[in-house]
XYZ file of C-alpha atoms in Angstrom:
377
model
C 0.000 0.000 0.000
C 2.816 2.424 0.850
C 4.403 1.822 -2.592
C 1.105 2.810 -4.223
C 0.485 5.888 -2.089
C 3.908 7.478 -2.733
C 3.529 7.801 -6.528
C -0.089 8.901 -6.104
C 1.057 11.631 -3.733
C 3.741 12.764 -6.197
C 1.181 12.858 -9.028
C -1.296 14.837 -6.919
C 1.385 17.320 -5.845
C 2.472 17.827 -9.448
C -1.120 18.523 -10.494
C -1.677 20.925 -7.638
C 1.539 22.923 -7.824
C 2.378 22.927 -11.552
C 0.637 26.278 -11.928
C 2.226 29.566 -10.874
C -1.106 30.537 -9.305
C -3.300 28.772 -6.750
C -6.989 29.224 -6.087
C -6.357 31.008 -2.782
C -4.384 33.709 -4.628
C -7.680 34.959 -6.036
C -8.939 37.573 -3.590
C -11.421 40.078 -4.986
C -13.593 42.652 -3.172
C -16.702 41.424 -5.003
C -17.388 37.806 -5.978
C -20.590 36.607 -7.659
C -22.057 33.717 -9.636
C -25.373 32.617 -11.104
C -26.531 29.182 -12.320
C -29.798 27.957 -13.834
C -29.939 24.292 -14.799
C -32.769 22.063 -16.059
C -32.836 18.335 -16.764
C -35.464 15.718 -17.412
C -36.119 12.117 -18.344
C -39.065 10.115 -19.681
C -39.660 6.365 -19.560
C -42.362 4.595 -21.566
C -42.955 0.883 -22.078
C -45.783 -1.174 -23.533
C -46.567 -4.878 -23.481
C -49.032 -5.647 -26.220
C -51.859 -3.165 -25.827
C -51.050 -2.480 -22.153
C -48.860 0.437 -21.114
C -46.612 -0.895 -18.352
C -44.606 2.292 -17.746
C -45.272 5.948 -18.487
C -43.357 8.169 -16.106
C -41.317 11.333 -16.357
C -39.155 13.443 -14.060
C -37.816 16.979 -14.320
C -35.406 18.928 -12.120
C -34.720 22.643 -11.938
C -31.762 24.122 -10.057
C -31.199 27.840 -9.597
C -28.313 29.339 -7.615
C -27.216 32.924 -7.156
C -24.189 33.901 -5.069
C -22.813 37.300 -4.080
C -19.985 38.156 -1.710
C -18.356 41.488 -0.895
C -16.440 42.924 2.023
C -19.505 44.375 3.812
C -22.108 41.695 3.004
C -22.802 38.367 1.305
C -25.926 36.507 0.270
C -26.958 33.439 -1.690
C -30.193 31.803 -2.824
C -30.608 28.138 -3.803
C -33.790 26.797 -5.415
C -34.150 23.062 -6.102
C -37.410 21.931 -7.712
C -38.351 18.388 -8.707
C -41.495 17.301 -10.510
C -42.713 14.114 -12.088
C -45.536 11.834 -13.079
C -46.121 8.106 -12.872
C -49.011 7.401 -15.252
C -51.778 9.619 -13.804
C -50.062 10.411 -10.485
C -48.232 13.758 -10.240
C -45.639 14.758 -7.639
C -43.401 17.715 -6.853
C -40.928 18.941 -4.266
C -39.634 22.515 -4.101
C -36.923 23.637 -1.649
C -35.802 27.267 -1.324
C -32.829 28.235 0.863
C -31.672 31.827 1.266
C -28.844 33.200 3.413
C -27.859 36.789 4.152
C -24.650 37.689 6.011
C -23.687 41.200 7.129
C -20.034 41.498 8.104
C -19.535 43.496 11.279
C -16.029 44.643 10.306
C -14.914 44.573 6.672
C -11.342 43.627 7.598
C -12.510 40.670 9.712
C -14.803 37.757 8.895
C -17.349 37.980 11.736
C -20.909 38.325 10.460
C -24.544 38.557 11.535
C -26.729 35.943 9.862
C -30.326 35.704 8.645
C -31.465 32.533 6.888
C -34.931 31.755 5.466
C -35.873 28.267 4.250
C -39.110 27.090 2.634
C -40.297 23.746 1.271
C -43.445 22.372 -0.342
C -44.277 18.931 -1.719
C -47.402 17.444 -3.283
C -48.485 15.804 0.001
C -47.980 18.998 2.069
C -50.987 20.860 3.431
C -48.969 24.076 3.754
C -45.538 25.504 2.942
C -43.012 24.647 5.672
C -41.034 27.788 6.523
C -38.355 28.533 9.119
C -36.243 31.604 9.902
C -32.803 31.548 11.531
C -30.987 34.539 13.009
C -27.535 34.338 14.528
C -23.847 35.048 14.020
C -20.831 33.342 12.504
C -17.305 33.545 11.151
C -15.849 32.845 7.710
C -16.056 33.844 4.076
C -16.598 32.326 0.615
C -14.986 33.372 -2.689
C -16.114 32.365 -6.182
C -12.908 31.663 -8.127
C -14.520 30.458 -11.368
C -12.949 33.346 -13.307
C -9.479 32.162 -12.265
C -10.369 28.574 -13.234
C -11.317 29.860 -16.700
C -8.002 31.717 -16.900
C -6.194 28.459 -16.085
C -8.194 26.612 -18.769
C -7.242 29.279 -21.335
C -3.597 28.963 -20.284
C -3.759 25.178 -20.765
C -5.055 25.632 -24.321
C -2.399 28.225 -25.181
C 0.389 25.980 -23.884
C -0.975 22.946 -25.742
C -1.148 24.947 -28.980
C 2.396 26.320 -28.370
C 1.133 29.897 -28.329
C 2.945 30.393 -25.013
C 6.097 28.552 -23.952
C 5.179 27.993 -20.296
C 2.927 28.932 -17.403
C 1.980 32.594 -17.128
C 3.162 34.532 -14.035
C 0.831 34.756 -11.071
C 0.093 38.471 -11.471
C -0.805 37.966 -15.150
C -3.167 35.092 -14.292
C -4.869 37.190 -11.610
C -5.134 40.049 -14.114
C -6.768 37.778 -16.714
C -9.233 36.489 -14.099
C -10.151 40.063 -13.143
C -10.824 40.882 -16.816
C -12.998 37.772 -17.158
C -14.919 38.830 -14.039
C -15.576 42.228 -15.650
C -17.547 40.855 -18.624
C -20.671 42.857 -17.738
C -18.589 46.035 -17.560
C -17.379 45.484 -21.152
C -20.956 44.833 -22.277
C -22.200 48.028 -20.614
C -19.522 50.087 -22.422
C -19.468 48.460 -25.888
C -22.897 46.813 -26.141
C -23.409 43.714 -28.302
C -19.961 44.150 -29.898
C -18.102 43.912 -26.563
C -16.403 40.538 -27.129
C -13.472 41.706 -29.350
C -12.601 44.373 -26.746
C -12.884 41.756 -23.982
C -10.532 39.349 -25.779
C -8.131 42.175 -26.614
C -7.884 43.145 -22.930
C -6.997 39.531 -22.077
C -4.407 39.456 -24.871
C -2.812 42.678 -23.615
C -2.518 41.091 -20.167
C -0.825 38.010 -21.660
C 1.667 40.266 -23.487
C 2.953 41.466 -20.104
C 4.654 38.081 -19.693
C 7.747 36.834 -21.533
C 6.291 33.446 -22.517
C 4.361 34.561 -25.619
C 5.924 32.825 -28.638
C 4.845 35.485 -31.168
C 3.796 39.126 -31.141
C 0.194 38.202 -30.319
C -1.959 35.174 -29.528
C -3.281 35.003 -33.098
C -6.637 33.778 -34.340
C -6.164 30.365 -32.704
C -5.568 31.998 -29.324
C -8.736 34.093 -29.689
C -10.643 30.935 -30.670
C -9.448 29.187 -27.491
C -10.615 32.163 -25.406
C -14.046 31.947 -27.044
C -14.294 28.223 -26.367
C -13.667 28.686 -22.653
C -15.512 31.957 -22.026
C -18.587 31.204 -24.164
C -18.839 27.500 -23.347
C -18.201 26.295 -26.916
C -17.446 22.532 -26.869
C -16.539 22.711 -23.168
C -17.645 24.189 -19.876
C -15.744 25.200 -16.741
C -17.544 24.217 -13.536
C -18.043 26.695 -10.734
C -15.071 26.949 -8.366
C -15.480 28.098 -4.754
C -13.141 28.186 -1.822
C -13.696 29.146 1.788
C -15.528 28.084 4.898
C -17.811 29.436 7.573
C -19.325 28.347 10.866
C -22.437 29.841 12.408
C -24.808 29.495 15.322
C -28.273 30.904 15.786
C -31.879 30.477 16.786
C -34.261 28.800 14.329
C -37.873 29.969 14.491
C -40.398 27.633 12.796
C -42.954 29.880 11.052
C -45.205 27.187 9.571
C -45.334 23.401 9.237
C -46.158 21.149 6.294
C -49.223 19.626 8.019
C -50.501 22.876 9.633
C -49.658 21.552 13.097
C -48.424 23.927 15.850
C -44.966 25.280 15.010
C -43.424 24.422 18.363
C -40.553 26.099 20.177
C -37.459 27.720 18.630
C -34.361 25.583 18.036
C -30.674 26.133 18.664
C -28.773 25.571 15.397
C -25.110 24.956 14.610
C -23.862 24.933 11.009
C -20.547 24.575 9.173
C -19.729 24.786 5.438
C -16.534 24.163 3.486
C -15.580 24.369 -0.201
C -12.239 23.934 -1.928
C -10.879 22.889 -5.352
C -8.313 20.200 -4.515
C -6.860 20.732 -7.990
C -7.949 22.687 -11.079
C -9.990 19.641 -12.161
C -11.811 19.026 -8.876
C -14.178 20.697 -6.440
C -15.390 19.508 -3.047
C -18.254 20.998 -1.036
C -19.339 19.953 2.442
C -22.050 21.120 4.821
C -23.257 19.966 8.237
C -26.092 21.274 10.375
C -27.698 20.233 13.643
C -30.532 21.698 15.666
C -32.385 20.924 18.879
C -35.479 22.483 20.541
C -34.988 25.093 23.261
C -37.306 23.425 25.748
C -37.406 20.413 28.059
C -36.068 18.082 25.333
C -32.979 20.228 24.701
C -30.299 17.904 23.238
C -32.607 14.956 23.905
C -34.325 15.582 20.583
C -31.758 16.246 17.855
C -31.806 16.544 14.073
C -28.589 16.238 12.060
C -28.143 16.966 8.344
C -24.875 16.574 6.426
C -23.787 16.493 2.819
C -20.666 16.121 0.700
C -20.197 16.770 -3.041
C -17.272 15.847 -5.277
C -16.850 17.104 -8.860
C -14.070 15.912 -11.159
C -13.520 17.142 -14.711
C -12.328 14.020 -16.531
C -11.829 16.121 -19.661
C -13.057 19.404 -21.119
C -16.322 17.649 -22.074
C -16.849 14.950 -19.423
C -17.565 15.571 -15.726
C -17.983 13.108 -12.887
C -20.339 14.416 -10.192
C -21.086 12.573 -6.956
C -22.696 13.374 -3.649
C -23.607 11.910 -0.287
C -26.415 13.046 2.020
C -26.977 11.949 5.600
C -29.897 12.692 7.866
C -30.588 11.689 11.458
C -33.697 12.360 13.516
C -33.405 11.419 17.183
C -36.677 11.901 19.105
C -36.682 12.412 22.856
C -38.439 9.057 23.208
C -37.808 6.124 20.906
C -35.140 5.106 18.433
C -33.275 7.400 16.080
C -34.021 7.183 12.354
C -31.240 7.717 9.844
C -31.233 8.195 6.084
C -28.378 7.772 3.614
C -28.344 8.844 -0.024
C -25.430 8.249 -2.375
C -25.510 9.406 -5.988
C -23.079 9.539 -8.878
C -23.381 10.700 -12.462
C -21.407 11.373 -15.616
C -22.151 14.536 -17.590
C -21.138 14.537 -21.241
C -21.128 17.996 -22.830
C -22.887 17.830 -26.209
C -23.275 21.389 -27.516
C -24.788 24.781 -26.616
C -24.832 24.095 -22.844
C -26.599 20.738 -23.302
C -25.351 17.663 -21.417
C -26.127 13.978 -21.724
C -26.313 12.616 -18.158
C -26.024 9.053 -16.870
C -26.903 8.823 -13.169
C -27.317 6.283 -10.421
C -28.311 6.558 -6.768
C -28.811 4.479 -3.653
C -31.079 5.464 -0.752
C -31.387 3.700 2.610
C -33.880 4.978 5.186
C -34.088 3.393 8.611
C -34.846 -0.318 8.390
C -36.487 -0.018 4.969
C -34.905 -1.896 2.050
C -32.386 0.128 0.085
C -33.625 1.779 -3.089
C -31.476 1.722 -6.228
C -32.232 3.909 -9.260
C -30.574 4.669 -12.597
C -31.401 7.328 -15.161
C -30.278 8.616 -18.541
C -31.368 12.153 -19.370
C -30.668 15.494 -20.974
C -29.548 18.537 -18.967
C -29.654 22.129 -20.163
C -27.633 24.875 -18.468
C -29.398 28.147 -19.234
C -26.539 30.122 -17.616
């Protein structure tokens, strides 16, 4: 085992440190991102004149992220809908977080978090509000990841002779981040000015083989920045921990909301290399009453994304839930999923997915799916 681990460690170190720039070098006063993704699948089967299967599923994911020195906020919307013959179902989850930093030079913040959920069997929308405080900060470094992808293309095409200096890479990432600024100034014809600004930044280095990047270099920029034949996944780094009081505002079955809960939460994101991204979150809460820490709910999740190539991504995740009542046995739930995304064209992916779910003492549930995913932005 030791003989295997040593070369793996050398390979990982080479991947991580080959660049002149690392993800943590990217520190910007304002960081933002927006994602809207839709995918669906349909299954139909017939035996003679009898329809044995006629079901469909659709998923919608919307994320918006903003972070600056004085404040940060993010909204996540995950909606699932489907039908099995005549039966319809849906599940919509909305999570929103707002953080106001007390001092801009430090990472202490006041927190407000609003969550809502509704499913087809709910009698009402379940809503809760959390207020509290925490420490930490998140940065979206996708612009730097795109700069690294452009650099890889330019090196492969022998347009540059080696890795660009750190300050040049940071400069390119800042120009990529300023796309909207170029559009506001130049309108629909902004792209040539955008590419020219990136080229001028590259010229500051001494690794350019010719006087300019040429038409091939501009083409590589377009491929990366416009998502032509490839797509760069979102890259985040940072962490935060928070504590607060959760106030249930409504319940799914219109029952009494109960007492407030003490909550503890931690999040962590980091790209292990320029081809990977890990995200982790854990949260626990317990009622502030006579069953304090006798009744506990725990939620945890872990995501791993690996770009096998410019067109193929491996995406996996694990979710864990535990509900421990004050009286009786605890109930746990495990969900493991993995999928391959193959980039077809124009932000369209072919997806092949599989999942396993185990809840309490129930038999495990295995599912597979082949579908089409469309990334609107």
